[in-house]
Amino acid sequence: MHIWIAGVPTGFPEALHPRGEEEEEEKRKGSGPVTFTLGNEILGLEPDNNFQSPDAEVYMHFMRSHCCYDAVPTSCKLVVFDTTLEIKKAFVALVANGVRAAPLWDSKMQSFVGMLTITDFINILHRYYRSPLVQIYEVEEHKIETWREVYLQGSFKPLVYISPSDSLFDAVYSLIKHKIHRLPVIEPISGNVLHILTHKRILKFLHIFGSTIPKPRFLKKTVQELCVGTFRDVAVVPENAPVYAALEIFVDRRVSALPVVNAAGQVVGLYSRFDVIHLAAQKTYNNLDISVREALRQRTVCLEGVLTCYPHETMEDIIDRIAEEQVHRLVLVDENRYPRGIVSLSDILQALVLTPAGIDALNS
């Protein structure tokens, strides 16, 4: 395991959550977020009892019989930041190391006190951006601990983490229940962070090793029949909208990616939270008035792009595509490429692992 650390030794895992997700963001601009409400005329079916049959429980049992340590790769990169590190350096380091989040170590408390994620960078830009002519001082000068004090304002929450001996079923439940995308695996005795579990890593583990178990019949059903995904009130962003409008949607709707549509309403791209972090590397975060189309064109790194699926495709095909392409979601479109929904990793893991157990963590 390769570990890049900006800080000090490891410590006890009793910690605090950094993002304060329940805090209400102040509106920094008069115009509201650019969102469209898309109908569910294609996917009007309610989910049936496909996930309640005995053969549907195979993935649930598989996850309960494997612990988090089983899904930890033999070699990986882990980045840890000290809370006294400057925000700008931290986000540039995330990009340079190809990671999307880092545990935060507080030298005074001698413990991990949260996670620094792309969500923090988005919230910083959304809170402090004024215009291309005004420098965002808070990004240039603030330390991580300063941002946490300003943003959380005393509403600290315990860090959500998991033990390596806990089951992958518990990990799936924790990720979806708490609506987080990064789950630190912390060794309880030493307090060391061993790995950061994600939806993608868990699905990849299931996709590789799940081939040894019988496949449930519902995998042959279509996404339309199973109703797996988000089909109502789907947020999209026009390609000519400013990047700041996309940030507003990320903050207000707490979504992780936005289908980008042209003037005709057809899907032409995907703008994700991960795209925003590259503003730090390119030092272009002082101009959030550029269009989403221009921001996507300026990307220097080839990201996951936009991958689509159709209502008539089977659940098995959709899972295979997500796993093989290593993306976080597929945009559901009709034959004319009009957006009809989003099928995400959370939707899939909820259906495969939690629904057969009678648990709906996605909507709780």
Tab-separated table of C-alpha atoms in Angstrom:
chain	number	residue	atom	x	y	z
A	1	MET	CA	0.000	0.000	0.000
A	2	HIS	CA	1.402	3.384	-0.986
A	3	ILE	CA	0.537	6.125	1.498
A	4	TRP	CA	1.023	9.827	0.828
A	5	ILE	CA	0.721	11.754	4.091
A	6	ALA	CA	0.676	15.489	4.700
A	7	GLY	CA	0.867	15.416	8.454
A	8	VAL	CA	1.680	13.191	11.344
A	9	PRO	CA	1.337	9.676	12.800
A	10	THR	CA	-1.872	7.739	13.022
A	11	GLY	CA	-4.124	7.692	16.036
A	12	PHE	CA	-7.431	6.758	17.577
A	13	PRO	CA	-10.403	6.712	15.171
A	14	GLU	CA	-12.972	8.562	17.259
A	15	ALA	CA	-13.571	11.437	14.866
A	16	LEU	CA	-15.823	14.023	13.344
A	17	HIS	CA	-17.581	14.272	10.043
A	18	PRO	CA	-16.366	17.225	7.930
A	19	ARG	CA	-19.162	18.067	5.626
A	20	GLY	CA	-22.094	19.045	7.853
A	21	GLU	CA	-24.506	17.803	5.236
A	22	GLU	CA	-27.558	18.976	7.146
A	23	GLU	CA	-26.351	22.593	7.213
A	24	GLU	CA	-28.324	24.852	4.912
A	25	GLU	CA	-26.246	26.657	2.287
A	26	GLU	CA	-26.791	30.377	1.830
A	27	LYS	CA	-27.792	31.508	-1.622
A	28	ARG	CA	-24.942	33.513	-3.116
A	29	LYS	CA	-26.690	34.471	-6.330
A	30	GLY	CA	-30.173	35.614	-7.173
A	31	SER	CA	-30.868	33.020	-9.844
A	32	GLY	CA	-31.826	29.546	-8.717
A	33	PRO	CA	-30.304	26.313	-9.973
A	34	VAL	CA	-31.016	25.210	-13.511
A	35	THR	CA	-33.044	22.036	-13.150
A	36	PHE	CA	-35.575	20.230	-15.275
A	37	THR	CA	-38.292	17.928	-14.052
A	38	LEU	CA	-38.457	14.928	-16.346
A	39	GLY	CA	-41.522	12.771	-16.466
A	40	ASN	CA	-41.509	9.036	-15.866
A	41	GLU	CA	-43.752	8.159	-18.773
A	42	ILE	CA	-41.347	5.421	-19.847
A	43	LEU	CA	-40.796	3.989	-16.387
A	44	GLY	CA	-44.186	4.146	-14.790
A	45	LEU	CA	-44.081	0.684	-13.281
A	46	GLU	CA	-43.771	0.040	-9.603
A	47	PRO	CA	-41.143	-2.495	-8.506
A	48	ASP	CA	-42.619	-5.963	-8.076
A	49	ASN	CA	-41.577	-8.786	-5.789
A	50	ASN	CA	-38.604	-9.852	-7.928
A	51	PHE	CA	-36.234	-8.898	-5.118
A	52	GLN	CA	-38.157	-10.856	-2.483
A	53	SER	CA	-37.862	-14.339	-4.014
A	54	PRO	CA	-35.411	-16.804	-2.388
A	55	ASP	CA	-32.988	-16.758	-5.335
A	56	ALA	CA	-32.803	-12.948	-5.102
A	57	GLU	CA	-31.016	-13.222	-1.746
A	58	VAL	CA	-27.754	-14.645	-3.108
A	59	TYR	CA	-25.958	-11.282	-3.229
A	60	MET	CA	-27.244	-10.363	0.208
A	61	HIS	CA	-25.814	-13.592	1.667
A	62	PHE	CA	-22.591	-13.151	-0.306
A	63	MET	CA	-22.039	-9.685	1.173
A	64	ARG	CA	-22.861	-10.863	4.675
A	65	SER	CA	-20.322	-13.693	4.381
A	66	HIS	CA	-17.439	-11.433	3.346
A	67	CYS	CA	-15.777	-8.780	5.480
A	68	CYS	CA	-14.491	-5.366	4.439
A	69	TYR	CA	-10.894	-6.562	4.608
A	70	ASP	CA	-11.680	-8.981	1.768
A	71	ALA	CA	-12.371	-6.023	-0.534
A	72	VAL	CA	-9.199	-4.101	0.381
A	73	PRO	CA	-6.770	-4.304	-2.566
A	74	THR	CA	-3.272	-5.679	-2.043
A	75	SER	CA	-1.832	-2.407	-3.298
A	76	CYS	CA	-3.470	1.002	-3.266
A	77	LYS	CA	-2.805	4.668	-2.642
A	78	LEU	CA	-3.980	6.397	0.521
A	79	VAL	CA	-3.616	10.139	1.036
A	80	VAL	CA	-3.903	11.655	4.526
A	81	PHE	CA	-4.000	15.397	5.255
A	82	ASP	CA	-3.216	17.291	8.417
A	83	THR	CA	-5.921	19.864	9.180
A	84	THR	CA	-3.282	22.649	9.201
A	85	LEU	CA	-2.622	22.123	5.485
A	86	GLU	CA	-3.768	24.916	3.161
A	87	ILE	CA	-6.972	24.117	1.282
A	88	LYS	CA	-5.524	24.892	-2.143
A	89	LYS	CA	-2.551	22.573	-1.623
A	90	ALA	CA	-4.849	19.823	-0.371
A	91	PHE	CA	-7.081	19.858	-3.443
A	92	VAL	CA	-4.134	20.091	-5.836
A	93	ALA	CA	-2.643	17.078	-4.023
A	94	LEU	CA	-5.900	15.124	-4.487
A	95	VAL	CA	-5.729	15.707	-8.227
A	96	ALA	CA	-1.994	14.988	-8.443
A	97	ASN	CA	-2.452	11.662	-6.652
A	98	GLY	CA	-5.579	10.676	-8.537
A	99	VAL	CA	-7.741	10.295	-5.426
A	100	ARG	CA	-11.086	11.863	-4.597
A	101	ALA	CA	-10.993	12.042	-0.797
A	102	ALA	CA	-8.567	11.987	2.110
A	103	PRO	CA	-8.897	11.344	5.865
A	104	LEU	CA	-8.115	14.365	8.014
A	105	TRP	CA	-5.740	14.132	10.953
A	106	ASP	CA	-5.877	16.665	13.802
A	107	SER	CA	-2.488	16.905	15.516
A	108	LYS	CA	-3.952	18.558	18.601
A	109	MET	CA	-6.622	15.924	19.107
A	110	GLN	CA	-4.298	13.144	17.921
A	111	SER	CA	-7.127	11.559	15.959
A	112	PHE	CA	-8.858	11.520	12.609
A	113	VAL	CA	-11.523	14.191	12.528
A	114	GLY	CA	-13.210	13.663	9.185
A	115	MET	CA	-12.750	13.472	5.434
A	116	LEU	CA	-11.829	16.097	2.874
A	117	THR	CA	-13.749	15.425	-0.330
A	118	ILE	CA	-14.662	17.061	-3.611
A	119	THR	CA	-17.912	18.072	-1.922
A	120	ASP	CA	-15.901	20.427	0.294
A	121	PHE	CA	-14.301	22.079	-2.725
A	122	ILE	CA	-17.710	22.534	-4.345
A	123	ASN	CA	-19.148	24.020	-1.163
A	124	ILE	CA	-16.203	26.415	-0.847
A	125	LEU	CA	-16.596	27.669	-4.413
A	126	HIS	CA	-20.366	27.921	-4.042
A	127	ARG	CA	-20.087	29.893	-0.802
A	128	TYR	CA	-17.322	32.334	-1.717
A	129	TYR	CA	-17.454	32.860	-5.488
A	130	ARG	CA	-18.457	36.366	-6.551
A	131	SER	CA	-17.229	37.044	-10.080
A	132	PRO	CA	-14.221	36.415	-12.334
A	133	LEU	CA	-12.800	39.740	-11.169
A	134	VAL	CA	-12.790	38.859	-7.467
A	135	GLN	CA	-10.156	36.446	-6.222
A	136	ILE	CA	-11.422	33.662	-3.955
A	137	TYR	CA	-9.215	34.473	-0.990
A	138	GLU	CA	-10.671	31.609	1.042
A	139	VAL	CA	-9.256	29.037	-1.388
A	140	GLU	CA	-5.867	30.722	-1.613
A	141	GLU	CA	-5.255	31.302	2.089
A	142	HIS	CA	-7.547	29.201	4.296
A	143	LYS	CA	-6.358	26.069	6.015
A	144	ILE	CA	-8.510	22.966	6.216
A	145	GLU	CA	-9.234	23.576	9.899
A	146	THR	CA	-10.407	27.131	9.127
A	147	TRP	CA	-12.886	25.887	6.541
A	148	ARG	CA	-14.197	23.259	8.929
A	149	GLU	CA	-14.778	25.874	11.635
A	150	VAL	CA	-16.548	28.235	9.221
A	151	TYR	CA	-18.636	25.631	7.447
A	152	LEU	CA	-19.559	23.310	10.299
A	153	GLN	CA	-20.005	26.114	12.866
A	154	GLY	CA	-19.925	23.701	15.777
A	155	SER	CA	-22.307	21.166	14.235
A	156	PHE	CA	-19.670	18.453	14.184
A	157	LYS	CA	-20.815	14.946	13.403
A	158	PRO	CA	-18.984	11.704	14.169
A	159	LEU	CA	-16.903	10.343	11.323
A	160	VAL	CA	-18.701	7.502	9.574
A	161	TYR	CA	-16.237	4.613	9.350
A	162	ILE	CA	-16.172	0.837	9.485
A	163	SER	CA	-13.969	-1.925	10.892
A	164	PRO	CA	-12.142	-4.322	8.542
A	165	SER	CA	-13.907	-7.225	10.266
A	166	ASP	CA	-17.389	-5.818	9.596
A	167	SER	CA	-19.320	-7.353	6.709
A	168	LEU	CA	-19.552	-5.840	3.246
A	169	PHE	CA	-23.309	-5.874	3.783
A	170	ASP	CA	-22.776	-3.411	6.656
A	171	ALA	CA	-20.535	-1.323	4.402
A	172	VAL	CA	-23.195	-1.112	1.680
A	173	TYR	CA	-25.818	-0.159	4.254
A	174	SER	CA	-23.579	2.523	5.777
A	175	LEU	CA	-22.675	4.082	2.424
A	176	ILE	CA	-26.281	4.288	1.249
A	177	LYS	CA	-27.868	5.112	4.605
A	178	HIS	CA	-25.526	8.033	5.289
A	179	LYS	CA	-25.522	9.137	1.636
A	180	ILE	CA	-21.733	9.145	1.477
A	181	HIS	CA	-19.401	7.943	-1.251
A	182	ARG	CA	-16.274	7.282	0.819
A	183	LEU	CA	-16.176	4.944	3.823
A	184	PRO	CA	-12.855	4.734	5.728
A	185	VAL	CA	-11.874	1.263	6.894
A	186	ILE	CA	-10.188	1.867	10.259
A	187	GLU	CA	-8.316	-0.780	12.222
A	188	PRO	CA	-9.835	-0.543	15.733
A	189	ILE	CA	-6.682	-1.280	17.765
A	190	SER	CA	-4.076	0.870	16.003
A	191	GLY	CA	-6.508	3.416	14.623
A	192	ASN	CA	-4.851	3.201	11.204
A	193	VAL	CA	-6.888	3.900	8.084
A	194	LEU	CA	-6.403	0.845	5.874
A	195	HIS	CA	-8.489	1.814	2.883
A	196	ILE	CA	-11.346	4.006	1.657
A	197	LEU	CA	-14.232	1.789	0.542
A	198	THR	CA	-16.480	3.021	-2.269
A	199	HIS	CA	-19.575	1.811	-4.092
A	200	LYS	CA	-17.404	1.156	-7.134
A	201	ARG	CA	-14.932	-1.011	-5.216
A	202	ILE	CA	-17.701	-3.086	-3.643
A	203	LEU	CA	-19.503	-3.637	-6.950
A	204	LYS	CA	-16.210	-4.611	-8.589
A	205	PHE	CA	-15.591	-7.139	-5.796
A	206	LEU	CA	-19.092	-8.528	-6.275
A	207	HIS	CA	-18.721	-8.573	-10.048
A	208	ILE	CA	-15.457	-10.547	-9.907
A	209	PHE	CA	-16.175	-13.018	-7.143
A	210	GLY	CA	-19.945	-13.138	-7.545
A	211	SER	CA	-19.471	-15.168	-10.708
A	212	THR	CA	-19.030	-18.220	-8.476
A	213	ILE	CA	-22.589	-18.027	-7.164
A	214	PRO	CA	-25.920	-18.607	-8.948
A	215	LYS	CA	-27.353	-15.547	-10.659
A	216	PRO	CA	-30.785	-14.416	-9.469
A	217	ARG	CA	-33.538	-14.411	-12.060
A	218	PHE	CA	-34.196	-10.690	-11.723
A	219	LEU	CA	-30.917	-9.970	-13.573
A	220	LYS	CA	-32.706	-10.946	-16.789
A	221	LYS	CA	-35.433	-8.364	-16.164
A	222	THR	CA	-35.199	-4.916	-17.716
A	223	VAL	CA	-34.508	-1.755	-15.762
A	224	GLN	CA	-38.022	-0.687	-16.747
A	225	GLU	CA	-39.550	-3.776	-15.148
A	226	LEU	CA	-37.433	-3.544	-11.995
A	227	CYS	CA	-37.688	0.241	-11.672
A	228	VAL	CA	-34.101	0.507	-10.427
A	229	GLY	CA	-32.841	4.086	-10.627
A	230	THR	CA	-34.051	7.671	-10.342
A	231	PHE	CA	-36.743	8.601	-12.841
A	232	ARG	CA	-38.595	11.518	-11.274
A	233	ASP	CA	-37.358	15.077	-10.883
A	234	VAL	CA	-34.004	14.335	-12.510
A	235	ALA	CA	-31.643	17.325	-12.488
A	236	VAL	CA	-29.878	18.197	-15.740
A	237	VAL	CA	-27.845	21.205	-16.826
A	238	PRO	CA	-27.953	22.972	-20.226
A	239	GLU	CA	-24.578	23.002	-21.983
A	240	ASN	CA	-24.657	26.811	-22.218
A	241	ALA	CA	-25.322	27.267	-18.468
A	242	PRO	CA	-22.470	28.681	-16.350
A	243	VAL	CA	-20.431	26.301	-14.215
A	244	TYR	CA	-21.695	28.116	-11.125
A	245	ALA	CA	-25.224	26.981	-11.989
A	246	ALA	CA	-23.998	23.377	-11.943
A	247	LEU	CA	-22.396	23.969	-8.534
A	248	GLU	CA	-25.729	25.260	-7.236
A	249	ILE	CA	-27.435	22.056	-8.322
A	250	PHE	CA	-24.717	19.921	-6.716
A	251	VAL	CA	-25.208	21.778	-3.418
A	252	ASP	CA	-29.010	22.077	-3.473
A	253	ARG	CA	-29.861	18.656	-4.855
A	254	ARG	CA	-26.891	16.702	-3.440
A	255	VAL	CA	-26.418	14.837	-6.689
A	256	SER	CA	-23.043	13.603	-7.890
A	257	ALA	CA	-23.397	14.158	-11.646
A	258	LEU	CA	-25.532	16.094	-14.096
A	259	PRO	CA	-26.486	15.058	-17.631
A	260	VAL	CA	-25.581	17.916	-19.959
A	261	VAL	CA	-28.239	18.647	-22.574
A	262	ASN	CA	-28.233	20.701	-25.767
A	263	ALA	CA	-30.880	23.196	-26.877
A	264	ALA	CA	-33.051	20.317	-28.088
A	265	GLY	CA	-32.876	18.640	-24.680
A	266	GLN	CA	-30.713	15.716	-25.830
A	267	VAL	CA	-27.884	14.316	-23.701
A	268	VAL	CA	-24.504	15.472	-25.026
A	269	GLY	CA	-22.297	15.045	-21.957
A	270	LEU	CA	-22.000	14.520	-18.230
A	271	TYR	CA	-20.693	17.058	-15.714
A	272	SER	CA	-19.746	15.393	-12.440
A	273	ARG	CA	-18.440	16.496	-9.076
A	274	PHE	CA	-15.086	15.048	-10.058
A	275	ASP	CA	-14.895	17.505	-12.964
A	276	VAL	CA	-15.034	20.355	-10.458
A	277	ILE	CA	-11.837	19.287	-8.682
A	278	HIS	CA	-9.903	19.830	-11.910
A	279	LEU	CA	-10.661	23.530	-11.606
A	280	ALA	CA	-8.133	23.491	-8.767
A	281	ALA	CA	-5.433	21.824	-10.859
A	282	GLN	CA	-6.019	24.161	-13.802
A	283	LYS	CA	-6.389	27.206	-11.503
A	284	THR	CA	-9.568	28.160	-13.356
A	285	TYR	CA	-11.874	28.266	-10.329
A	286	ASN	CA	-11.812	32.078	-10.332
A	287	ASN	CA	-14.035	32.084	-13.428
A	288	LEU	CA	-17.155	30.036	-12.827
A	289	ASP	CA	-19.113	32.057	-15.363
A	290	ILE	CA	-17.782	29.987	-18.272
A	291	SER	CA	-20.272	27.562	-19.784
A	292	VAL	CA	-20.442	23.897	-18.850
A	293	ARG	CA	-19.719	23.088	-22.494
A	294	GLU	CA	-16.492	25.105	-22.331
A	295	ALA	CA	-15.523	23.553	-18.998
A	296	LEU	CA	-15.900	20.066	-20.459
A	297	ARG	CA	-13.867	21.081	-23.507
A	298	GLN	CA	-11.045	22.382	-21.304
A	299	ARG	CA	-10.648	19.122	-19.425
A	300	THR	CA	-7.056	18.001	-19.685
A	301	VAL	CA	-7.816	14.560	-18.283
A	302	CYS	CA	-10.034	12.050	-20.038
A	303	LEU	CA	-12.668	11.257	-17.470
A	304	GLU	CA	-15.470	8.739	-17.548
A	305	GLY	CA	-17.552	10.727	-20.023
A	306	VAL	CA	-21.218	9.978	-20.494
A	307	LEU	CA	-22.396	6.402	-20.830
A	308	THR	CA	-26.024	5.648	-21.458
A	309	CYS	CA	-28.483	2.806	-21.132
A	310	TYR	CA	-31.989	2.161	-22.401
A	311	PRO	CA	-35.186	1.083	-20.608
A	312	HIS	CA	-35.301	-2.216	-22.507
A	313	GLU	CA	-31.809	-3.325	-21.380
A	314	THR	CA	-31.479	-6.001	-18.710
A	315	MET	CA	-30.169	-5.393	-15.245
A	316	GLU	CA	-27.312	-7.803	-15.950
A	317	ASP	CA	-26.174	-5.808	-18.998
A	318	ILE	CA	-26.298	-2.544	-17.057
A	319	ILE	CA	-24.249	-3.960	-14.165
A	320	ASP	CA	-21.691	-5.392	-16.590
A	321	ARG	CA	-21.331	-2.048	-18.368
A	322	ILE	CA	-20.878	-0.070	-15.161
A	323	ALA	CA	-18.358	-2.573	-13.788
A	324	GLU	CA	-16.351	-2.901	-16.997
A	325	GLU	CA	-16.293	0.833	-17.777
A	326	GLN	CA	-15.614	1.642	-14.102
A	327	VAL	CA	-18.129	4.489	-14.021
A	328	HIS	CA	-20.419	5.597	-11.223
A	329	ARG	CA	-23.677	5.809	-13.136
A	330	LEU	CA	-25.417	5.453	-16.480
A	331	VAL	CA	-27.776	8.038	-17.936
A	332	LEU	CA	-31.048	6.415	-18.973
A	333	VAL	CA	-32.136	7.765	-22.367
A	334	ASP	CA	-34.799	7.014	-24.948
A	335	GLU	CA	-34.145	6.274	-28.620
A	336	ASN	CA	-33.762	10.020	-29.316
A	337	ARG	CA	-31.206	10.483	-26.491
A	338	TYR	CA	-33.605	12.445	-24.336
A	339	PRO	CA	-32.787	11.859	-20.637
A	340	ARG	CA	-35.241	9.687	-18.750
A	341	GLY	CA	-33.357	8.906	-15.553
A	342	ILE	CA	-30.131	7.941	-13.809
A	343	VAL	CA	-29.045	4.439	-12.781
A	344	SER	CA	-26.320	4.813	-10.147
A	345	LEU	CA	-24.138	2.483	-8.115
A	346	SER	CA	-26.267	3.284	-5.059
A	347	ASP	CA	-29.409	2.215	-6.920
A	348	ILE	CA	-27.800	-1.053	-8.005
A	349	LEU	CA	-26.330	-1.977	-4.604
A	350	GLN	CA	-29.633	-1.118	-2.904
A	351	ALA	CA	-31.476	-3.464	-5.287
A	352	LEU	CA	-28.932	-6.290	-5.219
A	353	VAL	CA	-27.990	-6.311	-1.537
A	354	LEU	CA	-30.410	-4.389	0.686
A	355	THR	CA	-33.837	-4.762	-0.948
A	356	PRO	CA	-33.789	-8.587	-0.633
A	357	ALA	CA	-33.139	-8.039	3.107
A	358	GLY	CA	-36.228	-5.820	3.339
A	359	ILE	CA	-34.116	-2.665	3.860
A	360	ASP	CA	-34.657	0.554	1.932
A	361	ALA	CA	-31.647	2.647	2.966
A	362	LEU	CA	-31.813	4.670	-0.234
A	363	ASN	CA	-35.047	6.440	0.682
A	364	SER	CA	-34.827	6.362	4.477
